[in-house]
Amino acid sequence: MTDPRTVYLSDYRPYSHLVDQVDLTVRLAPRATRVDARLHLRPNPAARGRHVLRLDGEDLRLVSVRLDGTLLDLTPDDTGLTVPADLLPEAPFVLETTVEISPETNTALEGLYMSKGMYCTQCEAEGFRKITFYPDRPDVMAPFKVRIESDLPVLLSNGNPVASGPGWAEWHDPWPKPAYLFALVAGDLVAHRDSFTTRSGHAVDLAVWVRAADIDRCAYAMDSLIRSMKWDEQTYGREYDLDVFNIVAVDDFNMGAMENKGLNIFNSKLVLASPETATDDDYARIEAVIAHEYFHNWTGNRITCRDWFQLCLKEGLTVFRDQQFSGDMRSHAVKRIEDVLTLRARQFREDQGPLAHPVRPESFVEINNFYTATVYEKGAEIIGMLKRLVGDDGYARALDLYFDRHDGHAATIEDWLKVFEDATGRDLTQFKRWYSEAGTPRVTVSEAWNPGPQGGTYTLTLTQVNPPTPGQPDKGAKVIPVAVGLLNPNGDEVVPTTVLELTKGSQSFRFEGLAARPIPSILRGFSAPVVLERAVSAQERAFLLAHDTDPFNRWEAGRSLARDMLVAMVAKGAGVSPAWAEALPQLVLDDSLDPAFRALALRLPAEDDIAQTLHAAGTVPDPDAIRAARRAAATALAQRLAPHLPGLIAGLTDSGPFTADARAAGRRALKTAALQLLARVDGGAAAEAAYAAANNMTEEVGALAALLDIGKGAAELARFETRWSGNALVMDKWFALQVALAAPDQAAAVTRRLTERPDFDWKNPNRFRAVIGALSGNHAGFHHAGGDGYRTVADWLLKLDPLNPQTAARMSTAFETWRRYDAGRQALAQAELRRILAAPGLSRDLSEMAGRMLAG
Ligand code: PHE
Ligand code: ZN
């Protein structure tokens, strides 16, 4: 069943006209903002023949249209305005429109909307059409001049400021850009200012704009911006290209942030930070997202996407760049582990369910539904593989060529791969399958050892299986870079990391002249986004956990030990594995290792991760059994480590002033992990003391979580509320923790109770996510056998959808795993999805998502 609104990549045609210049005048008023647009147009020589002029437009009240000064009598339809071909000159002409819009009643947070008295915009992907009639597609690029009229004191748009006076300001963006990068902000804002001089000597004024109450929480965002600007010069040779760079923090925002040219708009949770209000994870995310949006200035803005099917061209590459940056700023080993954790939790989950789609999809109904973990995170993994295959030098040459060849243009994945082929001589025809085929490849390994007089030969045979996904039953073999190292039984590395290129269904690789049968360390650094399937003994995993020189695989060995154990506990009723219970404490107590790494090693696989593993192995996961096994393992570990935990915690307690750097954050992460274990054996006494002593949000929230996890913490919750009721971002944590850590049979009830509070501002996406998102993240709670988890989430999605379809659709992915579970749960979840799909007036966004989840 195909939706008549489906858009196909294969239907791409160049636009009929070119836009040479856009002049906008925006007179702001809450219910009647006037937008005058003057478009300087001419026929596009690349689109031969005579064409109508089709402009996109939604929810616009048309006041007038003029062509070269002459009034036209035209009536728009639901999706835009057509100027008939016979009215259009075959030479350049000017089209002027005036429309009226109502930002105050725009609850979708797309187009021009209001958030707490301030005006702001969100145009990616297709929001500009809610501001004025325009060819709202990324391959139409034009310079913009913008005049804003309003009594509000701060009036911002893209590019450089040209002139201003009381009640107005004019901006000029000289760099041709697609409409999705347009932005406008007006409000009663104050700036945290700094400046940056580019390496060629150009001075740039930097500002982070916030409401007055937030001004003392901008320093970290500014610092991250300056480090990003320097890094992109040093690492990619990319300089900034305007006189100003503005960042604005907005409380109501559907996503994380947006890279509008010269005027990035951010969800305030990704800007505002102080030690008392932000956790170390918040700091790390702020640093990463500030960098991400800044890096888009070249990978996204100067070089943009030809059409939305090419979204990964800018997103995959920019995520890869921000990951490199965070690794350089912090620790590459820790960053890689964290990125793989996210990839597996979100992208592998997506790739193995009904919403699986290629990194470059070939069709969509609503493009907003394709800002996914696959496009972003798997898109970034593909860049990492390319770099591994062509080497650092090849990558650098290819990127130089990319910037050279495509600057100022709207490019495709074909263009991107071509620069690698031209710069390195490598044929990427087969590699391209990573872009067109969905699904996570499974790689199995078998080994052979032949001793010989000249040393033995060790043979690794790698086999790949590419499982079917919706609409793609059969797939070809991928090019899979598998980084391998070999260790001697005494722990020495005998073969350093070598990249094997698996290009066929099955292939053997030989290592000769070895003194003894080696222990292999496979897929080092997680060199490809695949599932590695290899039956390994607990002893061998413990050996790698102790000796592997590759930090990722060292962590992975501990992770696999834990996963194997948990799966055996759930599926076979096994007990806690002695190998795991021996090996892990040794690593955790090894003071020569980075505390951040030890904290990650302590983290048990999430319940959803265990469910995913069981399902992939053909077992129906039981959410309650998974939760029980995970808690039993944590308690066993806590008992084992108990004598050491107080000393570990004391040794990690810093008395000096707070710093947000990676070293201090790593110490707090390990301390918090230790505290959460200790709570399982001391009844929460240490966590209560830590809560009382905490002088930063990481430790405050960490101690509170430790208490909630053992069913305590009521007094601390009340104190937290009293202290933070005036800070919405901090209160989001308070809401989320209670739902995330509620017992399975309580989770839906806790959620409903919280949604009845007056401060449950459900139209604010952050608050909605904090509560409803936390319920879908509480694995055993959401999948509670009574169905109240499913029902509660579905009720709220249906309530949100008419106001904010984009966020409702995103959050519906809670249901993407419904087919994993038993018949009873399946029936309950399916009934909720059907109820959603049958709702009258359901948005295109949510109906596409529910339809795909029911079909797949
Ligand atoms: N382009 C933004 C980013 O990845 C994400 C975004 C998409 C924001 C759509 C808003 C709307 O940086
Ligand atoms: Zn992005």
Coordinates of N, CA, C and O in Angstrom, one line a residue, residues 61-135:
R61 N -1.9 33.5 4.3 CA -3.0 34.3 3.8 C -2.5 35.2 2.7 O -1.7 36.1 3.0
L62 N -2.8 34.9 1.5 CA -2.2 35.7 0.4 C -2.9 37.1 0.3 O -4.1 37.2 0.3
V63 N -2.1 38.1 0.4 CA -2.7 39.5 0.2 C -2.5 40.0 -1.2 O -3.5 40.5 -1.8
S64 N -1.4 39.8 -1.8 CA -1.2 40.2 -3.2 C 0.0 39.5 -3.9 O 0.9 39.1 -3.2
V65 N -0.1 39.4 -5.2 CA 1.0 39.0 -6.0 C 1.2 40.0 -7.2 O 0.3 40.3 -7.8
R66 N 2.5 40.3 -7.4 CA 2.8 41.2 -8.5 C 3.9 40.6 -9.3 O 4.9 40.1 -8.7
L67 N 3.8 40.7 -10.6 CA 4.9 40.2 -11.5 C 5.4 41.5 -12.3 O 4.6 42.1 -13.0
D68 N 6.6 41.8 -12.1 CA 7.2 43.0 -12.7 C 6.3 44.2 -12.4 O 6.0 45.0 -13.3
G69 N 5.7 44.3 -11.3 CA 4.9 45.5 -10.9 C 3.4 45.3 -11.2 O 2.6 46.1 -10.6
T70 N 3.0 44.4 -12.0 CA 1.6 44.2 -12.3 C 0.9 43.2 -11.4 O 1.4 42.1 -11.2
L71 N -0.2 43.7 -10.9 CA -1.0 42.8 -10.0 C -1.5 41.6 -10.7 O -2.1 41.7 -11.8
L72 N -1.4 40.4 -10.1 CA -2.0 39.2 -10.7 C -3.1 38.7 -9.9 O -3.1 38.9 -8.7
D73 N -4.1 38.1 -10.5 CA -5.2 37.6 -9.8 C -5.1 36.1 -9.7 O -5.5 35.3 -10.5
L74 N -4.4 35.6 -8.6 CA -4.1 34.2 -8.5 C -4.7 33.7 -7.1 O -4.6 34.5 -6.1
T75 N -5.1 32.5 -7.1 CA -5.6 31.9 -5.8 C -4.7 30.7 -5.5 O -4.5 29.8 -6.3
P76 N -4.1 30.7 -4.3 CA -3.2 29.5 -4.0 C -4.1 28.3 -3.7 O -5.3 28.4 -3.3
D77 N -3.5 27.1 -3.7 CA -4.2 25.9 -3.3 C -3.6 25.5 -1.9 O -2.8 26.3 -1.3
D78 N -3.8 24.3 -1.4 CA -3.4 23.9 -0.1 C -1.9 23.9 0.1 O -1.4 24.0 1.2
T79 N -1.2 23.6 -1.0 CA 0.3 23.4 -0.8 C 1.1 24.5 -1.5 O 2.3 24.5 -1.5
G80 N 0.5 25.5 -2.2 CA 1.3 26.5 -2.9 C 0.5 27.3 -3.9 O -0.7 27.4 -3.9
L81 N 1.3 28.0 -4.7 CA 0.8 28.9 -5.7 C 1.4 28.7 -7.0 O 2.6 28.4 -7.1
T82 N 0.6 28.7 -8.1 CA 1.1 28.5 -9.4 C 0.9 29.7 -10.3 O -0.2 30.2 -10.3
V83 N 2.0 30.2 -10.9 CA 1.9 31.3 -11.9 C 1.9 30.6 -13.2 O 2.9 29.9 -13.6
P84 N 0.9 30.7 -14.0 CA 0.8 30.0 -15.3 C 2.0 30.4 -16.3 O 2.4 31.6 -16.2
A85 N 2.4 29.5 -17.1 CA 3.5 29.7 -18.0 C 3.3 30.9 -18.9 O 4.3 31.7 -19.2
D86 N 2.1 31.1 -19.4 CA 1.9 32.1 -20.3 C 2.0 33.6 -19.7 O 2.1 34.5 -20.5
L87 N 2.0 33.6 -18.4 CA 2.2 35.0 -17.8 C 3.7 35.3 -17.5 O 4.1 36.4 -17.1
L88 N 4.6 34.3 -17.8 CA 6.0 34.4 -17.3 C 6.9 34.8 -18.4 O 6.9 34.2 -19.5
P89 N 7.7 35.9 -18.2 CA 8.7 36.3 -19.2 C 9.8 35.2 -19.4 O 10.0 34.4 -18.5
E90 N 10.4 35.2 -20.6 CA 11.5 34.2 -20.8 C 12.8 34.9 -20.4 O 13.9 34.4 -20.7
A91 N 12.7 36.0 -19.7 CA 13.9 36.8 -19.3 C 13.8 37.0 -17.8 O 12.8 36.6 -17.2
P92 N 14.8 37.6 -17.1 CA 14.6 37.8 -15.7 C 13.4 38.6 -15.3 O 13.0 39.5 -16.1
F93 N 12.8 38.3 -14.2 CA 11.6 39.1 -13.7 C 11.6 39.1 -12.2 O 12.3 38.4 -11.6
V94 N 10.7 40.0 -11.7 CA 10.6 40.1 -10.3 C 9.2 39.7 -9.9 O 8.2 40.3 -10.4
L95 N 9.1 38.8 -8.9 CA 7.8 38.4 -8.4 C 7.7 38.9 -6.9 O 8.6 38.6 -6.1
E96 N 6.6 39.7 -6.6 CA 6.5 40.2 -5.3 C 5.2 39.6 -4.7 O 4.1 39.7 -5.3
T97 N 5.3 39.1 -3.5 CA 4.1 38.6 -2.8 C 4.0 39.3 -1.4 O 5.1 39.6 -0.8
T98 N 2.8 39.4 -0.9 CA 2.6 39.8 0.4 C 1.7 38.8 1.1 O 0.6 38.4 0.5
V99 N 2.1 38.2 2.2 CA 1.2 37.3 2.9 C 1.1 37.7 4.4 O 1.9 38.4 4.9
E100 N 0.1 37.1 5.0 CA 0.0 37.3 6.5 C 0.0 35.9 7.2 O -0.5 34.9 6.7
I101 N 0.7 35.9 8.3 CA 0.8 34.6 9.1 C 0.6 34.9 10.6 O 0.7 36.0 11.0
S102 N 0.4 33.8 11.3 CA 0.1 34.0 12.7 C 1.0 33.2 13.6 O 0.7 32.0 14.0
P103 N 2.2 33.7 13.9 CA 3.2 33.0 14.7 C 2.7 32.6 16.1 O 3.1 31.5 16.6
E104 N 1.8 33.4 16.7 CA 1.4 33.1 18.1 C 0.6 31.7 18.2 O 0.6 31.0 19.2
T105 N -0.1 31.4 17.1 CA -0.9 30.2 17.1 C -0.2 29.0 16.4 O -0.8 28.0 16.2
N106 N 1.0 29.2 16.1 CA 1.8 28.1 15.5 C 2.4 27.2 16.6 O 3.4 27.5 17.1
T107 N 1.7 26.1 16.9 CA 2.2 25.2 17.9 C 3.1 24.1 17.4 O 3.7 23.4 18.2
A108 N 3.2 24.0 16.1 CA 4.0 23.0 15.5 C 5.5 23.3 15.6 O 6.3 22.4 15.4
L109 N 5.8 24.5 15.9 CA 7.2 25.0 16.1 C 8.0 24.8 14.8 O 9.2 24.5 14.8
E110 N 7.3 25.0 13.7 CA 8.0 24.9 12.4 C 7.5 26.2 11.6 O 6.3 26.5 11.6
G111 N 8.4 26.9 10.9 CA 8.0 28.1 10.3 C 8.4 29.2 11.3 O 9.3 29.1 12.1
L112 N 7.6 30.3 11.3 CA 7.8 31.4 12.3 C 6.8 31.1 13.5 O 5.6 31.0 13.3
Y113 N 7.4 31.0 14.7 CA 6.5 30.8 15.9 C 7.0 31.6 17.1 O 8.0 32.3 17.0
M114 N 6.2 31.5 18.1 CA 6.6 32.3 19.3 C 6.9 31.3 20.5 O 6.3 30.3 20.6
S115 N 7.9 31.7 21.3 CA 8.3 30.9 22.5 C 8.5 31.9 23.6 O 9.4 32.7 23.5
K116 N 7.6 31.9 24.6 CA 7.7 32.8 25.7 C 8.0 34.3 25.3 O 9.0 34.9 25.7
G117 N 7.2 34.8 24.4 CA 7.3 36.2 24.0 C 8.3 36.5 23.0 O 8.4 37.6 22.5
M118 N 9.1 35.5 22.6 CA 10.1 35.8 21.5 C 9.7 35.1 20.2 O 9.0 34.1 20.2
Y119 N 10.0 35.8 19.1 CA 9.8 35.2 17.8 C 11.0 34.4 17.4 O 12.1 34.9 17.6
C120 N 10.7 33.2 16.8 CA 11.9 32.5 16.2 C 11.4 31.6 15.1 O 10.2 31.5 14.9
T121 N 12.3 31.1 14.3 CA 11.9 30.3 13.1 C 12.6 29.0 13.2 O 13.6 28.8 13.8
Q122 N 12.0 28.0 12.6 CA 12.6 26.7 12.3 C 12.2 26.3 10.9 O 11.0 26.0 10.6
C123 N 13.1 26.3 9.9 CA 12.8 26.1 8.5 C 13.2 24.7 8.0 O 12.6 24.3 7.0
E124 N 14.2 24.1 8.5 CA 14.5 22.8 8.0 C 13.5 21.8 8.5 O 13.1 21.9 9.7
A125 N 13.0 20.9 7.7 CA 13.3 20.8 6.3 C 12.4 21.7 5.4 O 12.9 22.3 4.5
E126 N 11.1 21.7 5.7 CA 10.2 22.4 4.8 C 9.3 23.4 5.5 O 8.1 23.5 5.3
G127 N 10.0 24.2 6.4 CA 9.3 25.2 7.2 C 9.2 26.6 6.6 O 8.3 27.4 6.9
F128 N 10.1 26.9 5.6 CA 10.1 28.2 5.0 C 8.8 28.5 4.3 O 8.3 29.6 4.2
R129 N 8.2 27.4 3.7 CA 6.9 27.6 3.0 C 5.7 28.0 3.9 O 4.7 28.3 3.5
K130 N 6.0 28.0 5.2 CA 5.0 28.5 6.2 C 5.2 30.0 6.5 O 4.6 30.6 7.3
I131 N 6.2 30.5 5.8 CA 6.6 32.0 6.0 C 6.2 32.8 4.8 O 5.7 33.9 4.9
T132 N 6.6 32.2 3.6 CA 6.2 32.9 2.4 C 6.2 31.9 1.2 O 6.6 30.8 1.4
F133 N 5.6 32.4 0.1 CA 5.6 31.5 -1.1 C 7.0 31.5 -1.7 O 7.6 32.5 -1.9
Y134 N 7.5 30.3 -1.9 CA 8.9 30.1 -2.3 C 9.2 28.7 -2.8 O 8.5 27.8 -2.3
P135 N 10.2 28.6 -3.7 CA 10.6 27.2 -4.0 C 11.4 26.6 -2.9 O 12.6 26.8 -2.8

